Amino acid sequence: MNISVSHFFITVHDPDEALAFYRDALGLRVVNDVANEGFRWVTLGSPQQPDVEIVLSQPHGGRPAADGDALLELLTKGSLPGVLFRTDDVDAFFESVRAKGAEVLQEPTDQPWGVRDCAFRDPSGNLIRIAQAPRG
């Protein structure tokens, strides 16, 4: 018996703004785009990991109003967990994402724990870190 990651969710204010970041700046491909009852769920993936998909969802989509309000408050404060991506050349990837207008939080830096990474905020304020894959 085994288990693997299939999907993970990132909460966003505006699916169109988020799509411009995740598709156009990060280079992910759209797998699915579903609208239901005034909300959208956009599923994206990486050609390098076709079995793992990211779902961009709105705070109130599919949730009770009070839960959506609480999630929106956390999103607005920038208090939701970040997402970590990996690339084989963090410096080149950083320049590509920065050139597309993403908000830079940290330029590529060698970290004391042994990775080289950089950081951005997506249009909703989510922390996005990009680390260089270990060479070996």
mmCIF file of C-alpha atoms in Angstrom:
data_model
loop_
_atom_site.group_PDB
_atom_site.id
_atom_site.type_symbol
_atom_site.label_atom_id
_atom_site.label_comp_id
_atom_site.label_asym_id
_atom_site.label_seq_id
_atom_site.Cartn_x
_atom_site.Cartn_y
_atom_site.Cartn_z
ATOM 1 C CA MET A 1 0.000 0.000 0.000
ATOM 2 C CA ASN A 2 1.285 3.528 -0.786
ATOM 3 C CA ILE A 3 0.221 7.136 -0.579
ATOM 4 C CA SER A 4 1.175 10.226 -2.581
ATOM 5 C CA VAL A 5 0.223 13.890 -2.831
ATOM 6 C CA SER A 6 -2.497 14.538 -5.400
ATOM 7 C CA HIS A 7 -3.788 18.112 -4.881
ATOM 8 C CA PHE A 8 -3.229 21.030 -2.572
ATOM 9 C CA PHE A 9 -5.231 24.222 -2.220
ATOM 10 C CA ILE A 10 -4.128 27.844 -2.233
ATOM 11 C CA THR A 11 -6.711 30.406 -1.158
ATOM 12 C CA VAL A 12 -6.826 33.525 -3.348
ATOM 13 C CA HIS A 13 -8.891 36.726 -3.491
ATOM 14 C CA ASP A 14 -9.257 36.883 -7.269
ATOM 15 C CA PRO A 15 -8.847 33.795 -9.482
ATOM 16 C CA ASP A 16 -7.925 35.876 -12.550
ATOM 17 C CA GLU A 17 -5.118 37.751 -10.762
ATOM 18 C CA ALA A 18 -3.886 34.507 -9.231
ATOM 19 C CA LEU A 19 -4.007 32.757 -12.596
ATOM 20 C CA ALA A 20 -1.834 35.469 -14.122
ATOM 21 C CA PHE A 21 0.770 34.820 -11.421
ATOM 22 C CA TYR A 22 0.730 31.014 -11.260
ATOM 23 C CA ARG A 23 0.353 30.429 -15.000
ATOM 24 C CA ASP A 24 2.165 33.384 -16.551
ATOM 25 C CA ALA A 25 4.882 34.121 -13.969
ATOM 26 C CA LEU A 26 5.529 30.640 -12.537
ATOM 27 C CA GLY A 27 4.802 28.740 -15.749
ATOM 28 C CA LEU A 28 2.205 26.277 -14.461
ATOM 29 C CA ARG A 29 -0.392 24.962 -16.905
ATOM 30 C CA VAL A 30 -4.161 25.135 -16.441
ATOM 31 C CA VAL A 31 -5.648 21.680 -15.968
ATOM 32 C CA ASN A 32 -9.209 22.691 -15.106
ATOM 33 C CA ASP A 33 -11.223 25.869 -14.553
ATOM 34 C CA VAL A 34 -14.604 25.375 -12.898
ATOM 35 C CA ALA A 35 -17.201 27.966 -11.910
ATOM 36 C CA ASN A 36 -20.019 27.082 -9.532
ATOM 37 C CA GLU A 37 -22.476 29.298 -7.637
ATOM 38 C CA GLY A 38 -20.442 32.471 -8.235
ATOM 39 C CA PHE A 39 -17.053 31.005 -7.298
ATOM 40 C CA ARG A 40 -14.167 29.518 -9.286
ATOM 41 C CA TRP A 41 -11.672 26.752 -8.714
ATOM 42 C CA VAL A 42 -8.690 26.799 -11.065
ATOM 43 C CA THR A 43 -6.502 23.706 -11.101
ATOM 44 C CA LEU A 44 -2.901 24.041 -12.299
ATOM 45 C CA GLY A 45 -0.028 21.648 -12.668
ATOM 46 C CA SER A 46 3.594 21.371 -13.655
ATOM 47 C CA PRO A 47 4.650 19.261 -16.641
ATOM 48 C CA GLN A 48 7.468 17.931 -14.423
ATOM 49 C CA GLN A 49 4.937 16.612 -11.852
ATOM 50 C CA PRO A 50 1.745 15.791 -13.743
ATOM 51 C CA ASP A 51 0.265 13.855 -10.805
ATOM 52 C CA VAL A 52 0.387 16.829 -8.403
ATOM 53 C CA GLU A 53 -2.090 19.652 -8.925
ATOM 54 C CA ILE A 54 -2.633 23.018 -7.244
ATOM 55 C CA VAL A 55 -6.191 24.274 -6.803
ATOM 56 C CA LEU A 56 -6.704 28.025 -6.538
ATOM 57 C CA SER A 57 -9.883 28.585 -4.553
ATOM 58 C CA GLN A 58 -11.745 31.556 -3.131
ATOM 59 C CA PRO A 59 -12.318 31.859 0.641
ATOM 60 C CA HIS A 60 -16.100 31.513 0.432
ATOM 61 C CA GLY A 61 -16.211 28.861 -2.310
ATOM 62 C CA GLY A 62 -17.874 25.740 -0.923
ATOM 63 C CA ARG A 63 -17.678 26.907 2.692
ATOM 64 C CA PRO A 64 -20.181 28.266 5.210
ATOM 65 C CA ALA A 65 -20.170 32.078 5.292
ATOM 66 C CA ALA A 66 -18.546 32.285 8.745
ATOM 67 C CA ASP A 67 -15.718 29.962 7.685
ATOM 68 C CA GLY A 68 -15.199 31.919 4.454
ATOM 69 C CA ASP A 69 -15.100 35.168 6.436
ATOM 70 C CA ALA A 70 -12.491 33.738 8.821
ATOM 71 C CA LEU A 71 -10.383 32.406 5.956
ATOM 72 C CA LEU A 72 -10.639 35.739 4.114
ATOM 73 C CA GLU A 73 -9.448 37.553 7.238
ATOM 74 C CA LEU A 74 -6.399 35.263 7.505
ATOM 75 C CA LEU A 75 -5.679 35.646 3.781
ATOM 76 C CA THR A 76 -5.928 39.442 4.000
ATOM 77 C CA LYS A 77 -3.470 39.497 6.931
ATOM 78 C CA GLY A 78 -1.023 37.254 5.060
ATOM 79 C CA SER A 79 -1.352 34.626 7.787
ATOM 80 C CA LEU A 80 -1.922 31.523 5.661
ATOM 81 C CA PRO A 81 0.869 28.969 5.174
ATOM 82 C CA GLY A 82 3.211 29.535 2.259
ATOM 83 C CA VAL A 83 4.011 27.245 -0.646
ATOM 84 C CA LEU A 84 7.485 26.002 -1.554
ATOM 85 C CA PHE A 85 8.408 25.188 -5.151
ATOM 86 C CA ARG A 86 11.661 23.706 -6.433
ATOM 87 C CA THR A 87 13.637 24.518 -9.579
ATOM 88 C CA ASP A 88 17.006 23.489 -10.968
ATOM 89 C CA ASP A 89 18.219 27.113 -11.365
ATOM 90 C CA VAL A 90 16.784 29.459 -8.757
ATOM 91 C CA ASP A 91 18.675 32.514 -10.032
ATOM 92 C CA ALA A 92 17.333 32.214 -13.592
ATOM 93 C CA PHE A 93 13.837 31.373 -12.331
ATOM 94 C CA PHE A 94 13.914 34.374 -9.992
ATOM 95 C CA GLU A 95 14.809 36.733 -12.846
ATOM 96 C CA SER A 96 12.032 35.287 -15.007
ATOM 97 C CA VAL A 97 9.383 35.727 -12.290
ATOM 98 C CA ARG A 98 10.614 39.199 -11.306
ATOM 99 C CA ALA A 99 10.521 40.302 -14.970
ATOM 100 C CA LYS A 100 6.799 39.489 -14.980
ATOM 101 C CA GLY A 101 6.169 41.960 -12.158
ATOM 102 C CA ALA A 102 5.844 39.652 -9.144
ATOM 103 C CA GLU A 103 6.313 41.194 -5.696
ATOM 104 C CA VAL A 104 9.803 40.207 -4.536
ATOM 105 C CA LEU A 105 10.290 39.418 -0.846
ATOM 106 C CA GLN A 106 13.773 37.909 -1.030
ATOM 107 C CA GLU A 107 16.306 37.684 -3.822
ATOM 108 C CA PRO A 108 18.144 34.351 -4.233
ATOM 109 C CA THR A 109 20.041 33.664 -1.012
ATOM 110 C CA ASP A 110 22.144 30.798 0.319
ATOM 111 C CA GLN A 111 20.366 29.703 3.497
ATOM 112 C CA PRO A 112 22.142 28.317 6.584
ATOM 113 C CA TRP A 113 20.145 25.075 6.279
ATOM 114 C CA GLY A 114 21.814 24.318 2.948
ATOM 115 C CA VAL A 115 19.454 25.501 0.200
ATOM 116 C CA ARG A 116 19.495 28.508 -2.092
ATOM 117 C CA ASP A 117 16.057 30.074 -2.368
ATOM 118 C CA CYS A 118 14.062 33.213 -3.090
ATOM 119 C CA ALA A 119 10.600 34.441 -2.121
ATOM 120 C CA PHE A 120 7.646 36.252 -3.690
ATOM 121 C CA ARG A 121 4.091 37.163 -2.724
ATOM 122 C CA ASP A 122 1.280 36.160 -5.039
ATOM 123 C CA PRO A 123 -1.419 38.797 -5.769
ATOM 124 C CA SER A 124 -3.415 37.609 -2.721
ATOM 125 C CA GLY A 125 -0.446 37.948 -0.375
ATOM 126 C CA ASN A 126 0.464 34.261 -0.110
ATOM 127 C CA LEU A 127 4.136 33.551 0.515
ATOM 128 C CA ILE A 128 5.748 31.679 -2.388
ATOM 129 C CA ARG A 129 9.291 30.365 -1.863
ATOM 130 C CA ILE A 130 11.329 28.848 -4.673
ATOM 131 C CA ALA A 131 14.287 26.680 -3.755
ATOM 132 C CA GLN A 132 17.043 25.271 -5.901
ATOM 133 C CA ALA A 133 16.925 21.503 -6.200
ATOM 134 C CA PRO A 134 19.945 19.872 -4.585
ATOM 135 C CA ARG A 135 22.619 18.822 -7.042
ATOM 136 C CA GLY A 136 23.761 15.356 -6.739
#
